[in-house]
Short mmCIF file of C-alpha atoms in Angstrom, two decimals:
data_model
loop_
_atom_site.label_atom_id
_atom_site.label_comp_id
_atom_site.label_asym_id
_atom_site.label_seq_id
_atom_site.Cartn_x
_atom_site.Cartn_y
_atom_site.Cartn_z
CA LEU F 1 30.59 202.50 51.68
CA ASP F 2 32.50 199.99 54.40
CA GLY F 3 28.82 200.08 56.07
CA HIS F 4 27.48 198.89 53.45
CA HIS F 5 30.01 196.12 52.60
CA ARG F 6 29.52 194.49 56.36
CA ARG F 7 25.84 195.02 56.36
CA LEU F 8 25.99 192.71 53.02
CA GLU F 9 28.96 190.40 54.93
CA CYS F 10 25.93 190.15 57.50
CA LEU F 11 23.51 189.22 55.34
CA GLU F 12 25.48 186.39 53.58
CA ALA F 13 26.78 184.80 57.01
CA GLN F 14 22.50 184.94 58.07
CA LEU F 15 21.97 183.60 54.73
CA ALA F 16 24.69 180.48 55.14
CA HIS F 17 24.57 179.74 57.67
CA GLY F 18 20.35 179.05 57.00
CA SER F 19 21.26 177.24 53.51
CA ALA F 20 22.76 174.35 53.91
CA GLN F 21 23.18 174.41 49.74
CA PHE F 22 24.23 177.39 49.86
CA ARG F 23 27.74 177.42 52.17
CA ALA F 24 28.03 173.82 49.93
CA ALA F 25 28.16 176.53 46.86
CA SER F 26 30.46 179.15 48.60
CA GLN F 27 32.28 176.98 50.52
CA ARG F 28 36.22 176.26 48.92
CA VAL F 29 36.50 173.22 47.52
CA SER F 30 39.40 171.30 48.42
CA LEU F 31 39.08 166.78 47.47
CA GLU F 32 38.57 166.12 51.28
CA ALA F 33 36.11 167.47 50.70
CA VAL F 34 34.92 165.34 47.69
CA GLY F 35 36.84 162.93 47.80
CA LYS F 36 34.14 162.19 50.97
CA SER F 37 31.10 163.08 49.10
CA ILE F 38 31.60 160.44 47.26
CA PRO F 39 29.86 156.93 47.33
CA ALA F 40 31.46 153.62 47.93
CA GLY F 41 31.98 152.29 44.63
CA THR F 42 32.26 155.42 42.25
CA SER F 43 34.44 157.62 40.72
CA LEU F 44 34.63 161.15 39.70
CA VAL F 45 35.73 161.47 36.53
CA GLU F 46 36.51 165.30 36.16
CA PHE F 47 37.86 166.33 32.77
CA ALA F 48 39.74 170.01 32.51
CA ILE F 49 41.25 172.02 29.70
CA TYR F 50 44.98 174.02 30.14
CA ARG F 51 46.93 175.96 28.76
CA PRO F 52 50.83 174.69 29.46
CA ILE F 53 52.50 177.72 30.34
CA ASP F 54 57.08 178.50 29.92
CA PRO F 55 57.11 181.08 31.57
CA LYS F 56 61.43 181.75 29.34
CA ALA F 57 58.99 181.57 26.31
CA VAL F 58 59.14 185.41 24.90
CA THR F 59 56.03 187.92 25.50
CA GLY F 60 53.46 186.16 24.03
CA LYS F 61 53.93 182.92 23.10
CA GLN F 62 54.08 181.65 27.09
CA PHE F 63 50.19 179.76 26.32
CA GLY F 64 50.85 176.84 24.09
CA SER F 65 48.24 174.87 22.64
CA PRO F 66 45.81 173.38 25.16
CA ARG F 67 45.31 170.12 26.43
CA TYR F 68 42.21 167.66 28.79
CA VAL F 69 43.56 166.67 31.46
CA VAL F 70 41.32 164.24 33.20
CA TYR F 71 41.35 163.81 37.41
CA VAL F 72 39.54 160.30 38.35
CA LEU F 73 38.71 160.61 42.59
CA GLY F 74 36.98 157.93 44.86
CA ARG F 75 37.21 158.12 48.51
CA ASP F 76 39.62 157.20 50.13
CA VAL F 77 41.60 156.83 47.76
CA ASP F 78 44.57 159.43 46.39
CA PRO F 79 43.23 161.24 42.74
CA LEU F 80 45.60 160.47 39.63
CA TRP F 81 45.58 162.49 36.88
CA ALA F 82 46.07 162.36 32.83
CA ASP F 83 47.62 164.53 30.38
CA LEU F 84 45.09 163.17 27.54
CA GLY F 85 47.22 165.85 24.85
CA GLU F 86 45.67 168.42 22.60
CA ALA F 87 41.97 169.76 23.14
CA ALA F 88 42.42 169.87 19.15
CA ALA F 89 42.98 166.36 18.15
CA ILE F 90 39.90 165.16 20.84
CA ASP F 91 37.56 168.46 20.18
CA ALA F 92 38.29 167.04 15.85
CA ALA F 93 37.25 162.60 18.02
CA VAL F 94 34.09 164.74 19.50
CA GLY F 95 33.21 166.42 16.16
CA LYS F 96 33.21 163.15 13.72
CA LEU F 97 31.65 160.83 15.95
CA ARG F 98 28.29 163.66 16.31
CA GLU F 99 28.81 163.79 12.54
CA ALA F 100 28.35 160.61 11.79
CA LEU F 101 25.83 159.41 15.09
CA ARG F 102 22.88 162.21 13.42
CA ASP F 103 23.89 159.73 10.40
CA PRO F 104 21.45 155.76 9.90
CA LYS F 105 23.67 155.19 6.87
CA ARG F 106 26.44 155.27 8.14
CA ARG F 107 28.88 151.96 8.99
CA ASP F 108 31.91 154.15 10.97
CA VAL F 109 30.03 155.78 14.21
CA LYS F 110 31.28 151.59 15.84
CA ARG F 111 34.80 152.84 15.10
CA LEU F 112 34.74 156.13 15.77
CA ALA F 113 33.08 155.98 19.25
CA ARG F 114 35.67 153.65 19.88
CA GLU F 115 38.61 156.30 18.54
CA LEU F 116 37.15 159.06 21.35
CA ASP F 117 37.34 156.12 23.55
CA GLU F 118 40.79 155.01 23.33
CA LEU F 119 41.41 159.12 23.18
CA VAL F 120 39.90 159.68 26.36
CA MET F 121 38.45 156.75 28.28
CA ARG F 122 41.11 154.25 28.19
CA PRO F 123 43.10 156.39 30.32
CA VAL F 124 40.42 156.54 32.65
CA ARG F 125 40.02 152.43 32.29
CA GLY F 126 43.93 152.04 33.76
CA ARG F 127 42.76 154.54 36.78
CA ALA F 128 39.12 153.74 37.71
CA GLY F 129 39.76 150.23 39.28
CA SER F 130 37.22 147.61 40.50
CA THR F 131 34.66 150.55 39.80
CA ARG F 132 31.45 150.32 38.06
CA HIS F 133 29.75 153.97 38.82
CA LEU F 134 31.83 157.22 36.92
CA LEU F 135 30.28 160.66 38.16
CA VAL F 136 31.10 161.75 34.63
CA ALA F 137 32.29 165.98 34.68
CA PRO F 138 33.32 167.18 30.92
CA ASP F 139 34.80 170.18 30.12
CA GLY F 140 35.05 171.35 26.79
CA ALA F 141 33.67 169.93 23.15
CA LEU F 142 33.94 166.80 26.13
CA ASN F 143 30.54 168.31 27.03
CA LEU F 144 28.69 167.36 24.15
CA ALA F 145 30.49 163.58 23.87
CA PRO F 146 28.23 160.71 24.14
CA PHE F 147 30.51 158.51 26.30
CA ALA F 148 27.35 156.09 26.92
CA ALA F 149 27.42 154.94 23.36
CA LEU F 150 32.04 154.90 23.12
CA VAL F 151 33.36 151.95 22.47
CA ASP F 152 36.18 150.00 25.00
CA GLU F 153 39.36 147.85 23.45
CA ARG F 154 36.88 144.71 24.36
CA GLY F 155 34.20 146.15 21.97
CA ARG F 156 31.66 147.17 24.30
CA TYR F 157 30.05 149.57 25.06
CA LEU F 158 30.87 152.53 27.85
CA VAL F 159 26.83 152.19 28.68
CA GLU F 160 27.82 147.77 29.37
CA THR F 161 30.26 148.27 32.04
CA TYR F 162 29.25 151.50 33.65
CA GLU F 163 26.45 152.90 35.43
CA LEU F 164 26.85 156.62 34.55
CA THR F 165 26.14 159.90 36.44
CA TYR F 166 26.61 163.22 34.19
CA LEU F 167 28.18 166.22 36.92
CA THR F 168 28.96 170.08 35.72
CA SER F 169 31.37 168.94 37.84
CA GLY F 170 32.98 167.78 40.96
CA ARG F 171 31.79 170.75 43.76
CA ASP F 172 28.46 168.75 42.74
CA LEU F 173 28.68 166.30 45.28
CA LEU F 174 29.19 169.19 47.70
CA ARG F 175 25.71 170.15 46.52
CA ILE F 176 24.12 167.78 46.37
CA GLY F 177 25.28 166.24 50.26
CA ALA F 178 23.66 170.13 51.54
CA GLY F 179 19.98 168.58 50.28
CA ALA F 180 20.16 169.39 46.17
CA GLN F 181 18.80 166.71 44.64
CA PRO F 182 20.71 164.84 41.51
CA ARG F 183 19.42 165.54 38.38
CA GLU F 184 16.46 162.63 37.08
CA LYS F 185 17.39 159.91 34.34
CA SER F 186 17.01 161.26 31.37
CA LEU F 187 15.84 160.27 27.83
CA VAL F 188 16.73 162.19 24.94
CA VAL F 189 15.57 161.38 21.48
CA ALA F 190 17.39 164.12 19.31
CA ASP F 191 16.79 164.71 15.22
CA PRO F 192 13.82 162.26 14.74
CA ASP F 193 13.86 160.97 11.18
CA TYR F 194 9.75 161.78 10.94
CA GLY F 195 9.36 160.47 7.07
CA ASP F 196 7.41 161.73 4.39
CA MET F 197 5.85 164.97 5.96
CA SER F 198 3.06 165.86 3.26
CA LEU F 199 1.32 162.81 4.46
CA ALA F 200 0.06 163.95 7.21
CA ARG F 201 -1.41 166.51 5.08
#
């Protein structure tokens, strides 16, 4: 078993030596390494869900309700973060906006897009400064949020102010820097209305 373990380590070392992408995926990730991978004029906006811990609480009740936090990181700048509040409220806002977007008769889409923006993006704008390209790494229900369609304080859609690129996490930047190709921009059309299909028969 010990010999098998050593052989496995040797094979992993050979693979890491020959593959920059494997090396990037398996190395420890530091904020400094991620920061250096962010292009100039761009900010990484990474969301995460966490549960606060109270070590003095009664056993079984040490964990609080899930919350969202966002980290904003740019090249050669210190990372900034903000606690966004309880995940339940943000997840509910995501659900309401997505439900409204599915119904072309709804008239409250822009209001709901503004409400979600206030919860998750207003704190980001205060930390991203003059950045016009955001690398967005969502977590939880925010993976389903249409960030480009959110509405800021001036009534403008985010896509009018920012170029948005989606990542699964900041670690993706290390893989891209090691030669992995970023996903190309795609147009996704969901839930089309084809009208009365009986006419096509």
